[in-house]
Coordinates of C-alpha atoms in Angstrom, one line a residue:
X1 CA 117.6 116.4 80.4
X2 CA 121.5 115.6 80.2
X3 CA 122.1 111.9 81.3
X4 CA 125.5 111.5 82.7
X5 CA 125.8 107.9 83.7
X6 CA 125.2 104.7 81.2
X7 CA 122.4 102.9 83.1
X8 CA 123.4 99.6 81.7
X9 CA 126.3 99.3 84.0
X10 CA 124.2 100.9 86.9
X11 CA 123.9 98.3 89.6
X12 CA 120.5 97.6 90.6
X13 CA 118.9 99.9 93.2
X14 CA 120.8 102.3 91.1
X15 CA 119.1 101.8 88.3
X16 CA 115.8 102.1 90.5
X17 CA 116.8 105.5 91.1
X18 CA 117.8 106.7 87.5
X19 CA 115.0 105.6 86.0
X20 CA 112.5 107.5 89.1
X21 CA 114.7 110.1 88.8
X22 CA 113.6 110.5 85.4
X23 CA 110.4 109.7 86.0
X24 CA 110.1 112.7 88.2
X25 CA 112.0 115.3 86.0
X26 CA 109.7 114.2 83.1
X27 CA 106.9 114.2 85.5
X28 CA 107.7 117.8 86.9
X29 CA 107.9 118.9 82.8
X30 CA 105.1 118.2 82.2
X31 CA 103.6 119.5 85.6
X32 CA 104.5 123.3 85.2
X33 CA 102.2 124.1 82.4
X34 CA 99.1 122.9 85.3
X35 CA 100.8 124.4 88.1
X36 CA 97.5 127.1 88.8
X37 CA 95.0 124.1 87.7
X38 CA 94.3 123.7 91.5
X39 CA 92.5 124.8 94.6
X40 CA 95.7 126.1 97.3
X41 CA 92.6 126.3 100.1
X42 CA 89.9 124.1 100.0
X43 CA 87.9 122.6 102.5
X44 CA 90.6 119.0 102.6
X45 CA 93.6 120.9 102.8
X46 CA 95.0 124.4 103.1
X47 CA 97.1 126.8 105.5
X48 CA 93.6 127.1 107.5
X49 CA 93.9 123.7 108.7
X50 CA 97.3 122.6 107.6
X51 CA 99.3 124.8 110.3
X52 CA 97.0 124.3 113.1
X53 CA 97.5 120.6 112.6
X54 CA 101.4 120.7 112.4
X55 CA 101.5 122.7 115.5
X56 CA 99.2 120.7 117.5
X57 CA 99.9 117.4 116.4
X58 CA 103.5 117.7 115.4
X59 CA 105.3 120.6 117.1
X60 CA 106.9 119.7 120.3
X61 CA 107.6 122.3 123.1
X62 CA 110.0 120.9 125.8
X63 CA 112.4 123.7 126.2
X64 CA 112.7 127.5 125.5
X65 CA 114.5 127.5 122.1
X66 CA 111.2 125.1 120.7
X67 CA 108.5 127.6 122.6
X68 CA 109.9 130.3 120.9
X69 CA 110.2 128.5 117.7
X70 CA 106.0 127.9 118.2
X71 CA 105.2 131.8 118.6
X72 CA 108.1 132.3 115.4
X73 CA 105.5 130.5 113.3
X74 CA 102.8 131.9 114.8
X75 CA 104.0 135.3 114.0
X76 CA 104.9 134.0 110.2
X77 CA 101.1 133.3 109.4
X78 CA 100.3 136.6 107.8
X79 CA 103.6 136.5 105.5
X80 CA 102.0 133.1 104.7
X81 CA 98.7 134.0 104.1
X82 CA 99.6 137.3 102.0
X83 CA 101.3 134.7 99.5
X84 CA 98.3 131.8 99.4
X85 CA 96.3 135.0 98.9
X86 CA 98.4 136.2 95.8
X87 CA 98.4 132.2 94.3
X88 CA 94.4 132.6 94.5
X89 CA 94.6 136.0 93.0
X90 CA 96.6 134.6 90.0
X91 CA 94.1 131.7 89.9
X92 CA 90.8 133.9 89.7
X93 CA 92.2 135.6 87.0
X94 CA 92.6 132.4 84.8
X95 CA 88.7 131.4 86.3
X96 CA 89.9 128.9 88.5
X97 CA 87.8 129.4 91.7
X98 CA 86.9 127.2 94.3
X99 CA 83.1 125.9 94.0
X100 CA 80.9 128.5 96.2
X101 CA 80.0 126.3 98.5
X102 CA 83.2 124.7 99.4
X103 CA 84.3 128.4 99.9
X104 CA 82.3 128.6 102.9
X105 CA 83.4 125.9 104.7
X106 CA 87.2 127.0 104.3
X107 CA 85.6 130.2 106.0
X108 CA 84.4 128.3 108.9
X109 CA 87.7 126.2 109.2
X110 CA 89.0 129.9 109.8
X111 CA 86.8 130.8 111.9
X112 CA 87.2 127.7 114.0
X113 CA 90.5 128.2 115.0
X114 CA 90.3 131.5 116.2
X115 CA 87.7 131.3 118.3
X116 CA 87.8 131.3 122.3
X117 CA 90.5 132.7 124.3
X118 CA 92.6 135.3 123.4
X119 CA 90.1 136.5 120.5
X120 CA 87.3 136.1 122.1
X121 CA 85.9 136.9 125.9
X122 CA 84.7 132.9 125.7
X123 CA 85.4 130.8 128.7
X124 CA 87.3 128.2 126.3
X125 CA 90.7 128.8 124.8
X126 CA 91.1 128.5 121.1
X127 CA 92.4 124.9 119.9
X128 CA 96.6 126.8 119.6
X129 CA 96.6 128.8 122.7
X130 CA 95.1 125.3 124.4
X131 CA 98.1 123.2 122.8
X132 CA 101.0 125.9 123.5
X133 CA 99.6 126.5 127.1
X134 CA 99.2 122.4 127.6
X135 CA 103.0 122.0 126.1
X136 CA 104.2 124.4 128.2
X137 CA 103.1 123.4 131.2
X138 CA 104.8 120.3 131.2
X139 CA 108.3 121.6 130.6
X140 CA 110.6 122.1 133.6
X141 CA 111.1 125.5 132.3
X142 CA 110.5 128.2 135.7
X143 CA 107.1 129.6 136.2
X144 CA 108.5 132.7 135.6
X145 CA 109.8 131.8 131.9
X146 CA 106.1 129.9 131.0
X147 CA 104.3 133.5 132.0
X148 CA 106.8 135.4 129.9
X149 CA 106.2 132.7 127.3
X150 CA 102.1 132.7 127.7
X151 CA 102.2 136.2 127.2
X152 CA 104.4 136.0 123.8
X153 CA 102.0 133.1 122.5
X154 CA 99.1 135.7 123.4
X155 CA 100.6 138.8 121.5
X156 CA 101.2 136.2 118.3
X157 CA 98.1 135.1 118.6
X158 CA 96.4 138.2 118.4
X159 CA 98.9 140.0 116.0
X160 CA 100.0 137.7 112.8
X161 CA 98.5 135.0 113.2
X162 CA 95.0 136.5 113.9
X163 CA 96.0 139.5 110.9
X164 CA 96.8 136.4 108.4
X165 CA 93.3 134.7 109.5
X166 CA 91.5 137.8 108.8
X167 CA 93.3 138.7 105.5
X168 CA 92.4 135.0 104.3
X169 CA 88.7 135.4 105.2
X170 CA 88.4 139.1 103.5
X171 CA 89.5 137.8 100.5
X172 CA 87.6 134.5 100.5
X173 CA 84.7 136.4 100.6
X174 CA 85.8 138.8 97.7
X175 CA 86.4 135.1 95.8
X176 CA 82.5 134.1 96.5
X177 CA 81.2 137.0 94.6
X178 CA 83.1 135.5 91.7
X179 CA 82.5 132.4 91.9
X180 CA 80.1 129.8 90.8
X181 CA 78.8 125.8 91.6
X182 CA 80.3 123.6 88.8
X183 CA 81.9 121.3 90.3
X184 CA 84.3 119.6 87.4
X185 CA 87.6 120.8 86.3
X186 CA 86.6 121.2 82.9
X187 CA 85.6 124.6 83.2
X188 CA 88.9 125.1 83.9
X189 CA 91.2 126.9 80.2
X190 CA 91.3 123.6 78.5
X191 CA 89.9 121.4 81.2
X192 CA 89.7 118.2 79.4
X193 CA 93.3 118.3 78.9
X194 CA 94.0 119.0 82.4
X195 CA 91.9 116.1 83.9
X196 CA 92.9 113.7 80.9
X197 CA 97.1 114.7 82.9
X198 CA 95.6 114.4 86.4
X199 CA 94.4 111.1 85.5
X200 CA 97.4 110.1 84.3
X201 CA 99.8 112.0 87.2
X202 CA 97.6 110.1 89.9
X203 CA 97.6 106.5 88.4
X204 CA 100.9 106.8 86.8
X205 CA 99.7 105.0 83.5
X206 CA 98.4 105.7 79.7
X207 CA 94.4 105.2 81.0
X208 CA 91.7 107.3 79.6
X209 CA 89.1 108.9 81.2
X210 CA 86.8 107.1 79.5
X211 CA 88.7 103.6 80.4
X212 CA 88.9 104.2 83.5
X213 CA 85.1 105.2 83.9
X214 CA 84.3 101.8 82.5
X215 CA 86.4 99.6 84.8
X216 CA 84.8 101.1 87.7
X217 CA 81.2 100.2 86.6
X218 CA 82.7 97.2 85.6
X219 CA 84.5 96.5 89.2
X220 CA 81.1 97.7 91.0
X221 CA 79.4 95.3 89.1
X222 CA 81.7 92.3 90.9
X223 CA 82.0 93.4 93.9
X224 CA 78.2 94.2 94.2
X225 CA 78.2 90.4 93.8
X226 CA 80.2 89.6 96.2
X227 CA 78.0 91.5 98.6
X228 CA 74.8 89.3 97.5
X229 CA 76.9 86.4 98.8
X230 CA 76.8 87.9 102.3
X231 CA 73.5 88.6 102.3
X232 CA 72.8 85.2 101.5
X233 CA 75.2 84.2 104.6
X234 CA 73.1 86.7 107.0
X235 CA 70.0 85.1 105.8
X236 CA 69.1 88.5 104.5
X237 CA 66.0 88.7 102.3
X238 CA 65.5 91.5 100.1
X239 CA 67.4 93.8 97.3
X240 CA 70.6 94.7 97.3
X241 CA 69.5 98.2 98.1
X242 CA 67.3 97.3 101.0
X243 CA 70.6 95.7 102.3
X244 CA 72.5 98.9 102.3
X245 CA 69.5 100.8 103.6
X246 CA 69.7 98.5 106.8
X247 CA 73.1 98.6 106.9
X248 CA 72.7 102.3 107.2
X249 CA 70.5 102.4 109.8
X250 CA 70.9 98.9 112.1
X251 CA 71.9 100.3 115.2
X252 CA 73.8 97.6 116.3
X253 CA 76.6 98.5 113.5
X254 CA 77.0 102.2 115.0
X255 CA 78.7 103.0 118.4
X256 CA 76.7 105.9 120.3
X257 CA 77.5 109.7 119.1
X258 CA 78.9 110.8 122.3
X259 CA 82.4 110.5 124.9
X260 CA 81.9 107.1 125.8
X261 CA 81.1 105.9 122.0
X262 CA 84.3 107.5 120.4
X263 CA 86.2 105.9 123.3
X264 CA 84.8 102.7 122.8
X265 CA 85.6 103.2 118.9
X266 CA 89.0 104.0 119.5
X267 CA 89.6 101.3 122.0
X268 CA 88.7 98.7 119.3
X269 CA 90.4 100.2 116.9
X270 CA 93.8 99.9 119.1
X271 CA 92.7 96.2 119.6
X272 CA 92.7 95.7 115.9
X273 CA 95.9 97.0 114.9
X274 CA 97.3 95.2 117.9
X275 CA 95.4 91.7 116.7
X276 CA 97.6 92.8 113.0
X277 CA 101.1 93.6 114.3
X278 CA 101.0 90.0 116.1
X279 CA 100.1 88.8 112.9
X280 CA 102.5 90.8 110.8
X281 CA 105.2 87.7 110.6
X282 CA 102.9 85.5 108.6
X283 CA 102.9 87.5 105.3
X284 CA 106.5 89.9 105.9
X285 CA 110.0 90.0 107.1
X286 CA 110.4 93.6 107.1
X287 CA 108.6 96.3 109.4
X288 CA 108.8 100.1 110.3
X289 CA 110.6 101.2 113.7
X290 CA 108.2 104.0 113.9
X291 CA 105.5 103.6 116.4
X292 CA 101.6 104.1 115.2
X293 CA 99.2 106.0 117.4
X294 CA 95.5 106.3 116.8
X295 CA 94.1 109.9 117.7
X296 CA 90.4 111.8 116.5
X297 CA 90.6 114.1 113.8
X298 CA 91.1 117.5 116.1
X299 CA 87.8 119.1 116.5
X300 CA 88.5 122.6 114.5
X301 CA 88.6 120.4 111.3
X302 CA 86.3 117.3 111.8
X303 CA 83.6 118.7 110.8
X304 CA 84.9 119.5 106.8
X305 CA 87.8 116.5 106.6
X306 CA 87.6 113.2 105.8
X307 CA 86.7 110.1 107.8
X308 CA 90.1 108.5 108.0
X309 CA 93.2 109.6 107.1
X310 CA 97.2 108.5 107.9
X311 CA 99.8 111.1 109.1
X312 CA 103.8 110.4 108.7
X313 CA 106.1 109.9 111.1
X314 CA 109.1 112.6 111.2
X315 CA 112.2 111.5 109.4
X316 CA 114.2 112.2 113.2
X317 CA 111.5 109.4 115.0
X318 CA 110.3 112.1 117.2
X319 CA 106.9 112.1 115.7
X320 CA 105.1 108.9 115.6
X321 CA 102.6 107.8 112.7
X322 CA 99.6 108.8 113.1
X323 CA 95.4 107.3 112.5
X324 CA 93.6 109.5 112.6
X325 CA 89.7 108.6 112.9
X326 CA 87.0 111.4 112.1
X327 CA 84.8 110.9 114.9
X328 CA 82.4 114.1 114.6
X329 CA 79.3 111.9 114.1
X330 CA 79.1 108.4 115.0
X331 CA 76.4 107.6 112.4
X332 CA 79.2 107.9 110.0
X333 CA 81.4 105.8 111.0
X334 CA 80.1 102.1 111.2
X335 CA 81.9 99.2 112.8
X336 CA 81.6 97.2 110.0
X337 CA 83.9 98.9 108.2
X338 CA 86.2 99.7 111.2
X339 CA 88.8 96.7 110.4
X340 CA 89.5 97.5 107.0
X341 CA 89.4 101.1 107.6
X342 CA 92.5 100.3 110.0
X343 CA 94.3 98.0 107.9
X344 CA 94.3 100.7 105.0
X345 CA 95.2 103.7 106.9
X346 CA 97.5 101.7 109.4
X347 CA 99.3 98.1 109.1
X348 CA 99.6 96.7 107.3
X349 CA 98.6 99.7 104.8
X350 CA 100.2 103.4 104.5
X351 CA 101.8 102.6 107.9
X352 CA 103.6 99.8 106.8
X353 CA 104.4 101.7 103.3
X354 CA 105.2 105.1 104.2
X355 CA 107.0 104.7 107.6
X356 CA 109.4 101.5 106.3
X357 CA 110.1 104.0 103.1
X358 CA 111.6 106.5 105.5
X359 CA 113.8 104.6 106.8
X360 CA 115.3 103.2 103.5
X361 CA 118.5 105.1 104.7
X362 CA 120.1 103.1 102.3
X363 CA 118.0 104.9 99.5
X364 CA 118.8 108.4 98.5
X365 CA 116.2 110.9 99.8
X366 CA 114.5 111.3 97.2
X367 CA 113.5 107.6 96.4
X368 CA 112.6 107.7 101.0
X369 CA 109.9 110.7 100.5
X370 CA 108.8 109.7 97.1
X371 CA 105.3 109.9 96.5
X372 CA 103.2 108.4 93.5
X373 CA 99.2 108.0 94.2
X374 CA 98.7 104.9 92.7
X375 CA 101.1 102.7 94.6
X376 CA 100.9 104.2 98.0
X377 CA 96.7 104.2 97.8
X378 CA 96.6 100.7 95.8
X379 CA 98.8 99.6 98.7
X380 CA 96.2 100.4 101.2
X381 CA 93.5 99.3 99.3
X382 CA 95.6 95.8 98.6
X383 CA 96.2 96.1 102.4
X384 CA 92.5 95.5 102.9
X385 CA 91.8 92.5 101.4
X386 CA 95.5 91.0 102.4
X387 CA 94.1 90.9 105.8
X388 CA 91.1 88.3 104.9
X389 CA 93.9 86.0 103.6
X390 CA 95.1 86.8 107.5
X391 CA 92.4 85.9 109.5
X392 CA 90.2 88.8 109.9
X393 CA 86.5 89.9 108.6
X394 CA 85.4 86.4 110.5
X395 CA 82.4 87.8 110.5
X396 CA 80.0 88.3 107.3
X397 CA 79.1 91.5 108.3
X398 CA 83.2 92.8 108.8
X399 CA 83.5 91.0 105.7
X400 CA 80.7 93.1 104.1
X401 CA 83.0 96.6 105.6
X402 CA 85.6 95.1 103.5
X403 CA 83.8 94.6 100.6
X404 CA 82.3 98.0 100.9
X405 CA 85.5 99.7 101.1
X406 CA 86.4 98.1 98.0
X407 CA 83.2 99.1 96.7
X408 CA 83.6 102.6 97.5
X409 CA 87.1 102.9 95.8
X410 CA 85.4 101.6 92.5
X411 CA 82.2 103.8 92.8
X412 CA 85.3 106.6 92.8
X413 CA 86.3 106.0 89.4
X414 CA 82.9 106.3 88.6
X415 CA 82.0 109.6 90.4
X416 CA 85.5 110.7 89.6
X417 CA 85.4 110.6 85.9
X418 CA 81.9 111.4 86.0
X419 CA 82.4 115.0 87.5
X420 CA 85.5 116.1 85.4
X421 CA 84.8 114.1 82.5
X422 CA 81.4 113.7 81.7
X423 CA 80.1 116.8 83.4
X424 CA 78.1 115.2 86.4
X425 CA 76.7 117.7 88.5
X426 CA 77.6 117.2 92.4
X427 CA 73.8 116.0 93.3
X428 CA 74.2 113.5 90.5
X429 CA 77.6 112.4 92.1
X430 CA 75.9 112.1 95.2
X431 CA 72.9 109.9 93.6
X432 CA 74.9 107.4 92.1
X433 CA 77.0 107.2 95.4
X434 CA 73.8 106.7 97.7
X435 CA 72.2 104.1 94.7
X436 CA 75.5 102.1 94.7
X437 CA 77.0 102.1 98.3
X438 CA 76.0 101.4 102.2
X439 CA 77.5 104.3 102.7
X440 CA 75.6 107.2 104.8
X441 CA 74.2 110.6 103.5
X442 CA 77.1 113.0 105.6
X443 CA 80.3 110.8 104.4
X444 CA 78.9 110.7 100.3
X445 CA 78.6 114.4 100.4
X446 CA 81.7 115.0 102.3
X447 CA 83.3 112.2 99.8
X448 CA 81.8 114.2 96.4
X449 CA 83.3 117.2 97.9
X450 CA 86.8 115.9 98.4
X451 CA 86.6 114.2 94.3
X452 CA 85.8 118.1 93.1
X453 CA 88.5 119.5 94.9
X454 CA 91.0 116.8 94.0
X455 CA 90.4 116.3 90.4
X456 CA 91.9 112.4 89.5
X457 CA 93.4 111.5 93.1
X458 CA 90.1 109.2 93.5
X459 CA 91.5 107.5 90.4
X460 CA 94.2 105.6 92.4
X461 CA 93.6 103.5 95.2
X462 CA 91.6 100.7 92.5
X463 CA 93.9 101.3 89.5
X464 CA 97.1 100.6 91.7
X465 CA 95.4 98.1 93.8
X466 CA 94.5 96.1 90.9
X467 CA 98.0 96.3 89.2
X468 CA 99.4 94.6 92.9
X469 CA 97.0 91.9 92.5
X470 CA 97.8 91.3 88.4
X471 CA 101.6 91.3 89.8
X472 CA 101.0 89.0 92.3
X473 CA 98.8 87.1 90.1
X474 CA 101.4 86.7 87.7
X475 CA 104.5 86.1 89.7
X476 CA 102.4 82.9 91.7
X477 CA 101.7 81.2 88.1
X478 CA 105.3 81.4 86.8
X479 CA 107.0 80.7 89.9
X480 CA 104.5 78.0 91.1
X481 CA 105.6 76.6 94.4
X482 CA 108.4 78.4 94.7
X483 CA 106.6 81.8 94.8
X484 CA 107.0 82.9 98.8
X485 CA 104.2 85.8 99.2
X486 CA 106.3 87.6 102.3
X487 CA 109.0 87.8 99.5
X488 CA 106.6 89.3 97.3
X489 CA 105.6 91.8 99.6
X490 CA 109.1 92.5 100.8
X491 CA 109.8 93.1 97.5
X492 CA 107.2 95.5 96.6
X493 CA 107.7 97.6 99.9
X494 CA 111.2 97.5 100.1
X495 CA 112.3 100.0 97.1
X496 CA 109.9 102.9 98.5
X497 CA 106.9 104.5 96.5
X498 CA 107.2 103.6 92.1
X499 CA 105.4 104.2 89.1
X500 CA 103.1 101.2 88.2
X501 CA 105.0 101.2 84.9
X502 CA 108.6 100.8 87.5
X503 CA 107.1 98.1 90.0
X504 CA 105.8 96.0 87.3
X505 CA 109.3 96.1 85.3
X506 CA 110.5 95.0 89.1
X507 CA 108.9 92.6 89.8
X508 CA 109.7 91.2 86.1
X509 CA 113.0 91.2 86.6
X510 CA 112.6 89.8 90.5
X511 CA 110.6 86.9 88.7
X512 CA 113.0 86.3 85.9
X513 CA 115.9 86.0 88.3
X514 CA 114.0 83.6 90.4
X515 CA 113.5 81.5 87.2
X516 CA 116.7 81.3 86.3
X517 CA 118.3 80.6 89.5
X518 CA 116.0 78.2 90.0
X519 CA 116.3 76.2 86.6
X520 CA 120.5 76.1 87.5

């Protein structure tokens, strides 16, 4: 790479950005020779669900030019899914094929979304002809422009979006004959390799497989613990296993599987982040503009996406942030864990994190929409715990949901490493998952699914989370009294998404600055 400017006489933020910069050109380097090591549809992510969800969640219609902007997409979807098509084409040839069984569920995500009205003769639209015609109808467009406009969405519909559907599907099913169950990446050409860069790529640092395999036996170790502690505060007598079998099953930890439960879950959940934002002041002096909204997972992917997940705002403002909470099936979605479920995916977690990067207008774009595993998912995870110091899990069984996210996030270095590493086969992921975590049956398979198809992202969330904490740790022993922990915080959200290797020369140099100023 040609450097062009002497970083030593760089001021600071500018430095920031030549050495990311670099970080990412390196990073991108070393990238292209893995650029086919993935999965481009899988049952997390993929034009099958990705589009649908844009144009339902995130595509506003409130005039003609963004109507016909809608069907313009609409028509696009076979150009779209001619080229996914070709990257899985160029995949298979290298032996790089989605797990068999995954394959089917990317089928029924397909299928999903094209059925009811106009492909079928059902009484129900399908979930896009539902949004466009609920969009539309509260424009002030005339009634004749929405009929002209209904009819277009309907031709779309049925013409390239339907023709790109159908082309995915075919060749989905070509890709099952092919393919086989093994779920780890290292029957991938030169596998090892690949995972030992993934790991690396997701937790921006120097760690091993191996390493990072033993720190999360070691970390599930601790926090299982912790748990034993609660159990002695519930007057709980038994194993720690018979603990998280009753925690699986108490029905006063699950909120019924119908309307008026998923409202009722929702509602607290609203509470919660409400309860937070009040207490946002106490621990920093810098928040997003961009509103948060909590909203179910959309019912044409529940049933194959995760239980939780956090959606950016828009650069513009027009689209706020948004929770979204898997509520397919109640059973798998315990109050316990509700709190510091919010807190990671919300505030004062990716919310907080993502939204106040975006509007670092200050900060070249680049640095705004950066995006490094590590930090962002050991922010949420750190974002968990932060709230005990701020009131919350009052009570030892809330406290217990926050220990057991933490747990989970260990147990994923474990599983992790274990499938792409060490050869695990997906039941023995699952096992040592049900062993080691409250967790129920539906989210641990849906959970070992996600690791397979996202080969070291599991990696990140403890490995950054744990590097905060050491930061923190080490700035409140030099600085002593002096050592303000909104200032910390500030400091580690205000300079957008980093490298662990970046933050921690940061927050060196913000501690060695403090020093000084203070010895004067």
């Amino acid at each position: 790479m040609r450097k062009s400017y002497a970083r030593a006489k760089l001021e600071p933020q500018a430095r920031i950005s030549y050495d990311l910069f670099e970080a990412q050109v390196e990073e991108m380097k070393a990238a292209k020779k893995w650029r086919l090591d993935s999965y481009p549809l899988n049952q997390m992510h993929g034009l099958q669900s990705a589009l649908p969800a844009f144009m339902i969640d995130a595509h506003g219609i409130s005039n003609a030019e963004e109507a016909k902007a809608y069907i313009e997409r609409l028509n696009g979807y076979e150009l779209a899914a001619g080229q996914i098509i070709q990257s899985l084409k160029d995949r298979a040839e290298k032996g790089i094929i989605l797990p068999k069984y995954l394959i089917g569920k990317v089928k029924q995500d397909l299928q999903n979304i094209t059925k009811g009205a106009p492909f079928d003769s059902g009484a129900d639209s399908s979930p896009l002809l539902r949004d466009f015609s609920d969009k539309l109808e509260k424009t002030e467009m005339s009634e004749s422009e929405k009929k002209a406009f209904q009819a277009d969405v309907t031709t779309a519909l049925l013409g390239g979006f339907k023709s790109g559907c159908q082309h995915m599907e075919d060749y989905l099913v070509e890709l099952e004959a092919l393919a086989d169950n093994r779920a780890g990446v290292w029957k991938f050409p030169d596998g090892d390799a690949f995972y030992a860069y993934a790991v690396r790529q997701h937790t921006t640092t120097d760690l091993k497989p191996d390493e990072i395999h033993q720190k999360g036996l070691e970390e599930v170790e601790r926090i299982h613990g912790e748990m034993k502690k609660v159990m002695t505060a519930v007057s709980f007598d038994g194993s720690l296993k018979a603990f998280f079998e009753k925690m699986r099953v108490d029905k006063q930890f699950y909120l019924s599987n119908d309307s008026i439960g998923r409202k009722a879950y929702l509602d607290r959940v609203q509470v919660t982040l409400d309860t937070m934002q009040a207490r946002l002041p106490s621990m920093f002096s810098i928040f997003p503009k961009a509103e948060l909204v909590v909203k179910p997972v959309e019912a044409f992917r529940a049933k194959s996406a995760g239980k939780a997940f956090y959606g950016q705002p828009s650069p513009d403002g027009t689209v706020p942030g948004i929770y979204y909470v898997n509520l397919h099936d109640m059973n798998a979605m315990p109050t316990y864990m509700l709190e510091a479920l919010a807190f990671h995916e919300g505030i004062p977690g990716h919310h907080m994190q993502l939204a106040l990067a975006q509007e670092m207008t200050d900060l070249p774009k680049f640095r705004r929409h950066a995006f490094f595993n590590s930090y962002i998912e050991g922010w949420g995870l750190y974002a968990e715990s932060l709230a005990r110091e701020m009131g919350f899990y009052q009570d030892p069984y809330d406290e217990f949901g926050c220990l057991s996210m933490e747990l989970w996030r260990a147990c994923r270095l474990v599983v992790d490493t274990g499938i792409h590493s060490k050869r695990w086969t997906k039941e023995e992921a699952i096992e040592y998952l049900k062993a080691n975590t409250p967790n129920p049956a539906s989210e641990i398979e849906n959970a070992v699914n996600r690791y397979i198809v996202m080969p070291g992202q599991a990696t990140s969330y403890t490995i950054g989370m744990l590097k905060i904490r050491e930061l923190r740790e080490r700035a409140a022993k030099k600085l002593g009294e002096d050592f303000e922990l909104a200032e910390f915080h500030d400091l580690v959200l205000g300079n957008g998404a980093l490298p662990l290797n970046l933050l921690e020369g940061l927050v060196d140099d913000w501690i060695a600055q403090k020093m000084t100023y203070l010895s004067k």
